[in-house]
């Protein structure tokens, strides 16, 4: 019974438009727009592993949605709805109220509906969100399309969240707790970017996935990395480490021709974008500073380290 009252109280807002059947039946029903493909992904957050145990429930709710919308955006797709699988150690109404508010705040900001899920008891607080979106058939931007000579571009700034994790209470904690999925930018890049990924495990590692999938290499200009001013007093190696190996950024990294990049800028996306390097034929990731090779030793986030 408790399970049903939790769902009814916190996860059953009946204001779903554009959903044929939402929370309350065995499954949800959606009608796909004509000539579109379903884009679907899932991401799990485990308390103590993916966020500090004392993170505010509102932030946990926001982030559990945001990290999934970021994956949808990274395909060049528009998010539509989410499902929430919630595993709770106990029923804590204050927690559930703030958590569901954070979740709906993120949904509302990006026009996304909660259409179903699952609620269970478990010793560890775990949140698994599945996100669904649509894209015109054949238009998805994958990791495998990077071409030699393409620019490498990243949105926003990188390293903020990793810095904040080491400096809890710093104003940048907002970037750790409330990542902004780059939905508008991702949608604009459909038809313009040659490849794309969202940066969740560190820019170097995630760009590496594009390079592997596209069978190309990259040269990155260290001085062009978009690093927050709050990190300016750190020495270069520390700043680059946060920027390249930090993780939890939820920015978009994409490859694009100069011509298409100009088109993107004309569309005036709502987030800054920065050219950080170029795709090369030579495999591997090379860092450059002042025109010289500048080797760095980095590790991205390892899920089973
Ligand atoms: P079943 O036992 O048939 O799987 P449930 O009792 O788990 O159904 O869920 C009842 C309804 O509530 C379903 O529509 C399900 O999608 C929805 N639901 C369950 N948990 C959640 C949740 N945490 N958030 C949103 N919807 C949920
Ligand atoms: Mg169920």
Coordinates of C-alpha atoms and ligand atoms in Angstrom, one line a residue:
X1 CA 0.0 0.0 0.0
X2 CA 2.8 2.4 0.9
X3 CA 4.2 2.1 -2.6
X4 CA 0.9 3.2 -4.2
X5 CA 0.5 6.2 -1.8
X6 CA 4.1 7.3 -2.6
X7 CA 3.3 7.1 -6.4
X8 CA 0.0 8.9 -6.0
X9 CA 1.3 11.6 -3.7
X10 CA 4.6 12.5 -5.3
X11 CA 4.8 11.1 -8.8
X12 CA 1.4 11.4 -10.4
X13 CA 0.8 14.9 -11.6
X14 CA -2.1 14.7 -14.0
X15 CA -1.1 17.5 -16.3
X16 CA 0.4 15.4 -19.1
X17 CA -0.3 16.7 -22.5
X18 CA 1.1 14.8 -25.5
X19 CA 0.9 11.5 -23.6
X20 CA -1.8 9.0 -24.4
X21 CA -1.6 7.2 -21.1
X22 CA 0.8 8.2 -18.2
X23 CA 1.3 7.0 -14.6
X24 CA -1.3 4.6 -13.3
X25 CA -1.6 1.7 -15.7
X26 CA 0.7 -1.3 -16.4
X27 CA 2.6 0.7 -19.0
X28 CA 2.5 4.2 -20.6
X29 CA 1.4 4.9 -24.1
X30 CA 2.8 7.4 -26.5
X31 CA 2.2 8.1 -30.2
X32 CA 5.5 8.7 -32.0
X33 CA 5.4 11.7 -34.4
X34 CA 5.5 10.6 -38.1
X35 CA 8.9 10.0 -39.6
X36 CA 10.7 10.1 -36.3
X37 CA 12.8 7.5 -34.4
X38 CA 12.5 6.9 -30.7
X39 CA 15.7 7.9 -28.8
X40 CA 16.0 6.2 -25.4
X41 CA 18.6 6.0 -22.7
X42 CA 19.0 5.2 -19.0
X43 CA 21.3 6.5 -16.3
X44 CA 21.5 5.4 -12.6
X45 CA 22.6 7.5 -9.7
X46 CA 23.7 5.6 -6.5
X47 CA 23.8 7.6 -3.3
X48 CA 27.4 8.0 -2.1
X49 CA 28.8 6.9 -5.4
X50 CA 27.3 9.5 -7.9
X51 CA 26.5 12.2 -5.4
X52 CA 27.6 12.9 -1.9
X53 CA 25.3 11.4 0.7
X54 CA 24.3 14.8 2.1
X55 CA 23.3 16.2 -1.3
X56 CA 19.9 18.0 -1.1
X57 CA 17.0 15.8 -2.2
X58 CA 15.9 18.6 -4.6
X59 CA 19.3 18.5 -6.3
X60 CA 19.2 14.7 -6.5
X61 CA 15.8 15.0 -8.2
X62 CA 17.0 17.6 -10.6
X63 CA 20.3 15.8 -11.4
X64 CA 18.7 12.4 -12.0
X65 CA 16.6 13.9 -14.8
X66 CA 19.3 16.3 -16.1
X67 CA 21.9 13.6 -16.7
X68 CA 19.5 11.7 -18.9
X69 CA 18.3 14.7 -20.9
X70 CA 22.0 15.4 -21.5
X71 CA 22.3 12.0 -23.2
X72 CA 19.3 12.7 -25.4
X73 CA 20.7 16.1 -26.3
X74 CA 24.0 14.5 -27.3
X75 CA 22.1 12.6 -30.1
X76 CA 20.8 15.8 -31.5
X77 CA 17.3 14.7 -30.3
X78 CA 14.5 16.5 -28.4
X79 CA 13.6 15.0 -25.0
X80 CA 9.9 14.0 -24.5
X81 CA 9.4 12.0 -21.3
X82 CA 11.1 10.0 -18.5
X83 CA 10.4 6.9 -16.4
X84 CA 11.7 6.8 -12.8
X85 CA 12.8 3.7 -11.0
X86 CA 13.2 4.6 -7.4
X87 CA 14.8 2.4 -4.7
X88 CA 14.4 3.8 -1.2
X89 CA 15.8 2.6 2.1
X90 CA 12.8 4.0 3.9
X91 CA 9.8 6.3 3.4
X92 CA 10.8 9.8 4.3
X93 CA 8.1 12.3 3.3
X94 CA 10.2 15.4 3.6
X95 CA 12.8 13.8 1.4
X96 CA 10.3 12.6 -1.2
X97 CA 8.6 16.0 -1.3
X98 CA 11.8 17.8 -2.1
X99 CA 13.1 15.1 -4.4
X100 CA 10.0 15.0 -6.5
X101 CA 9.9 18.8 -6.6
X102 CA 13.5 18.8 -8.0
X103 CA 12.6 16.2 -10.5
X104 CA 9.6 18.1 -11.7
X105 CA 11.5 21.4 -11.8
X106 CA 13.9 19.9 -14.3
X107 CA 11.2 18.2 -16.2
X108 CA 9.2 21.5 -16.4
X109 CA 12.2 23.5 -17.5
X110 CA 12.8 21.2 -20.5
X111 CA 9.2 20.4 -21.3
X112 CA 9.5 16.7 -20.3
X113 CA 6.8 14.5 -18.7
X114 CA 7.1 11.8 -16.0
X115 CA 5.1 8.9 -17.6
X116 CA 5.9 6.0 -15.3
X117 CA 8.4 4.1 -13.3
X118 CA 8.8 1.7 -10.4
X119 CA 9.1 2.1 -6.6
X120 CA 10.8 -0.4 -4.4
X121 CA 12.6 -0.7 -1.1
X122 CA 16.3 -1.4 -1.0
X123 CA 19.2 -0.7 1.4
X124 CA 20.8 1.8 -0.9
X125 CA 19.1 4.9 -2.3
X126 CA 19.3 4.4 -6.0
X127 CA 17.6 6.4 -8.8
X128 CA 17.4 5.1 -12.3
X129 CA 15.8 7.3 -14.9
X130 CA 15.0 6.3 -18.4
X131 CA 14.6 9.2 -20.9
X132 CA 12.8 9.1 -24.2
X133 CA 13.0 11.5 -27.0
X134 CA 12.3 11.9 -30.7
X135 CA 14.4 12.6 -33.7
X136 CA 13.7 12.8 -37.4
X137 CA 14.6 9.4 -38.9
X138 CA 18.2 9.2 -39.8
X139 CA 19.2 12.5 -38.3
X140 CA 20.7 11.3 -35.0
X141 CA 24.3 12.6 -34.3
X142 CA 26.3 9.6 -33.3
X143 CA 29.9 9.3 -32.0
X144 CA 31.2 7.9 -35.2
X145 CA 31.0 10.7 -37.8
X146 CA 34.1 12.8 -37.0
X147 CA 36.1 13.7 -40.1
X148 CA 39.7 14.8 -40.4
X149 CA 39.9 18.6 -40.3
X150 CA 36.7 19.0 -38.3
X151 CA 36.8 21.5 -35.4
X152 CA 36.3 20.1 -31.9
X153 CA 34.0 22.3 -29.9
X154 CA 32.7 22.1 -26.3
X155 CA 29.8 24.0 -24.7
X156 CA 29.9 25.9 -21.4
X157 CA 33.0 25.3 -19.2
X158 CA 34.6 22.1 -18.1
X159 CA 36.0 21.1 -14.7
X160 CA 33.5 23.1 -12.6
X161 CA 31.8 20.1 -11.1
X162 CA 35.0 18.2 -10.4
X163 CA 36.4 21.3 -8.7
X164 CA 33.2 21.7 -6.7
X165 CA 33.4 18.1 -5.5
X166 CA 36.8 18.8 -4.0
X167 CA 35.6 22.1 -2.5
X168 CA 32.1 21.5 -1.2
X169 CA 30.4 24.7 -0.3
X170 CA 32.1 26.7 -3.1
X171 CA 29.7 28.6 -5.3
X172 CA 30.5 26.2 -8.1
X173 CA 28.7 23.5 -6.2
X174 CA 25.6 24.7 -8.1
X175 CA 27.3 23.3 -11.3
X176 CA 27.8 19.9 -9.5
X177 CA 24.3 19.7 -8.0
X178 CA 22.3 21.3 -10.8
X179 CA 23.9 20.4 -14.2
X180 CA 22.2 22.1 -17.2
X181 CA 21.5 19.6 -20.0
X182 CA 22.3 21.4 -23.3
X183 CA 19.0 20.5 -24.9
X184 CA 18.6 23.6 -27.1
X185 CA 22.2 23.3 -28.4
X186 CA 21.9 19.6 -29.1
X187 CA 18.8 20.1 -31.1
X188 CA 20.4 22.9 -33.1
X189 CA 23.4 20.7 -33.9
X190 CA 21.3 18.1 -35.7
X191 CA 22.3 18.3 -39.3
X192 CA 25.3 20.4 -38.4
X193 CA 27.7 18.4 -36.1
X194 CA 29.5 15.4 -37.6
X195 CA 29.7 13.7 -34.2
X196 CA 28.7 14.4 -30.6
X197 CA 29.0 13.1 -27.0
X198 CA 28.0 14.6 -23.7
X199 CA 30.8 15.0 -21.2
X200 CA 30.1 13.0 -18.1
X201 CA 33.3 11.1 -17.4
X202 CA 35.9 13.8 -18.3
X203 CA 36.4 15.6 -21.6
X204 CA 39.6 13.7 -22.6
X205 CA 37.9 10.3 -22.0
X206 CA 34.6 11.2 -23.6
X207 CA 36.3 12.8 -26.6
X208 CA 38.3 9.5 -26.8
X209 CA 35.1 7.7 -27.4
X210 CA 34.4 9.9 -30.5
X211 CA 38.0 9.3 -31.7
X212 CA 37.7 5.5 -31.3
X213 CA 34.2 5.4 -32.9
X214 CA 35.3 7.6 -35.8
X215 CA 38.8 6.1 -36.2
X216 CA 40.6 9.5 -36.1
X217 CA 42.8 11.4 -33.7
X218 CA 42.7 14.9 -32.2
X219 CA 44.9 17.8 -31.3
X220 CA 43.7 19.9 -28.4
X221 CA 44.9 23.4 -27.6
X222 CA 45.3 23.6 -23.8
X223 CA 45.1 27.4 -23.7
X224 CA 41.7 27.3 -25.4
X225 CA 40.0 25.0 -22.9
X226 CA 37.0 26.8 -21.4
X227 CA 37.9 26.8 -17.7
X228 CA 35.9 28.8 -15.2
X229 CA 37.5 32.0 -13.8
X230 CA 37.1 30.5 -10.3
X231 CA 39.9 28.1 -11.2
X232 CA 42.3 30.7 -12.4
X233 CA 44.6 30.6 -9.3
X234 CA 45.3 26.9 -9.7
X235 CA 48.5 25.9 -11.5
X236 CA 48.1 24.9 -15.1
X237 CA 48.3 21.1 -14.5
X238 CA 45.6 21.2 -11.8
X239 CA 43.3 23.3 -14.0
X240 CA 43.8 21.0 -17.0
X241 CA 43.2 18.0 -14.9
X242 CA 39.9 19.3 -13.7
X243 CA 38.9 20.4 -17.2
X244 CA 40.0 17.2 -19.0
X245 CA 39.6 14.4 -16.5
X246 CA 37.1 15.8 -14.0
X247 CA 33.7 14.5 -15.1
X248 CA 30.1 15.4 -14.2
X249 CA 30.2 18.4 -16.6
X250 CA 27.2 17.5 -18.8
X251 CA 28.4 19.8 -21.5
X252 CA 28.3 18.8 -25.2
X253 CA 31.5 18.0 -27.1
X254 CA 31.0 17.9 -30.8
X255 CA 32.9 17.9 -34.1
X256 CA 31.9 20.2 -36.9
X257 CA 33.1 21.8 -40.1
X258 CA 34.1 25.5 -39.9
X259 CA 31.2 26.3 -42.3
X260 CA 28.6 24.5 -40.2
X261 CA 30.1 26.1 -37.0
X262 CA 29.4 29.5 -38.6
X263 CA 25.8 28.4 -39.2
X264 CA 25.5 27.3 -35.6
X265 CA 26.7 30.7 -34.3
X266 CA 24.1 32.4 -36.5
X267 CA 21.4 30.4 -34.7
X268 CA 22.6 32.0 -31.4
X269 CA 22.5 29.1 -29.0
X270 CA 21.8 29.9 -25.4
X271 CA 25.2 28.7 -24.2
X272 CA 28.7 29.7 -25.1
X273 CA 30.7 27.3 -27.3
X274 CA 34.5 27.1 -27.6
X275 CA 36.7 25.6 -30.3
X276 CA 39.3 23.6 -28.5
X277 CA 41.1 21.7 -31.3
X278 CA 40.9 19.8 -34.5
X279 CA 40.4 16.2 -35.7
X280 CA 43.5 14.7 -37.1
X281 CA 44.3 11.6 -39.2
X282 CA 47.0 10.6 -36.8
X283 CA 45.3 8.4 -34.1
X284 CA 45.5 9.4 -30.5
X285 CA 44.9 12.5 -28.5
X286 CA 47.7 15.1 -28.6
X287 CA 47.8 18.2 -26.4
X288 CA 49.5 21.4 -27.6
X289 CA 50.5 24.6 -25.8
X290 CA 52.2 27.6 -27.6
X291 CA 52.6 25.5 -30.7
X292 CA 54.5 22.7 -29.0
X293 CA 53.4 19.2 -27.9
X294 CA 52.6 19.1 -24.2
X295 CA 52.0 15.6 -23.0
X296 CA 49.6 15.1 -20.0
X297 CA 48.8 12.1 -18.0
X298 CA 45.1 11.9 -17.2
X299 CA 42.6 9.4 -16.1
X300 CA 38.9 9.9 -16.6
X301 CA 36.2 8.5 -14.3
X302 CA 36.4 4.8 -14.0
X303 CA 33.1 3.1 -13.0
X304 CA 34.8 0.0 -11.7
X305 CA 38.1 1.4 -10.5
Ligands
LIG1 P1 3.2 -2.8 -11.8 O1 3.1 -3.6 -10.5 O2 2.2 -3.2 -12.8 O3 4.6 -2.8 -12.3 P2 3.4 -0.5 -10.2 O4 2.6 -0.8 -9.1 O5 4.9 -0.7 -10.1 O6 2.8 -1.3 -11.4 O7 3.2 1.0 -10.7 C1 1.9 1.5 -10.8 C2 2.0 2.7 -11.8 O8 2.8 3.7 -11.2 C3 2.6 2.4 -13.1 O9 2.0 3.2 -14.1 C4 4.0 2.8 -13.0 O10 4.6 3.2 -14.2 C5 3.9 4.0 -12.0 N1 5.0 4.3 -11.1 C6 5.5 3.4 -10.2 N2 6.6 4.0 -9.6 C7 6.7 5.2 -10.1 C8 7.6 6.3 -9.9 N3 8.6 6.3 -9.0 N4 7.5 7.4 -10.7 C9 6.5 7.5 -11.6 N5 5.6 6.5 -11.9 C10 5.7 5.4 -11.1
LIG2 MG1 6.1 -2.3 -11.1

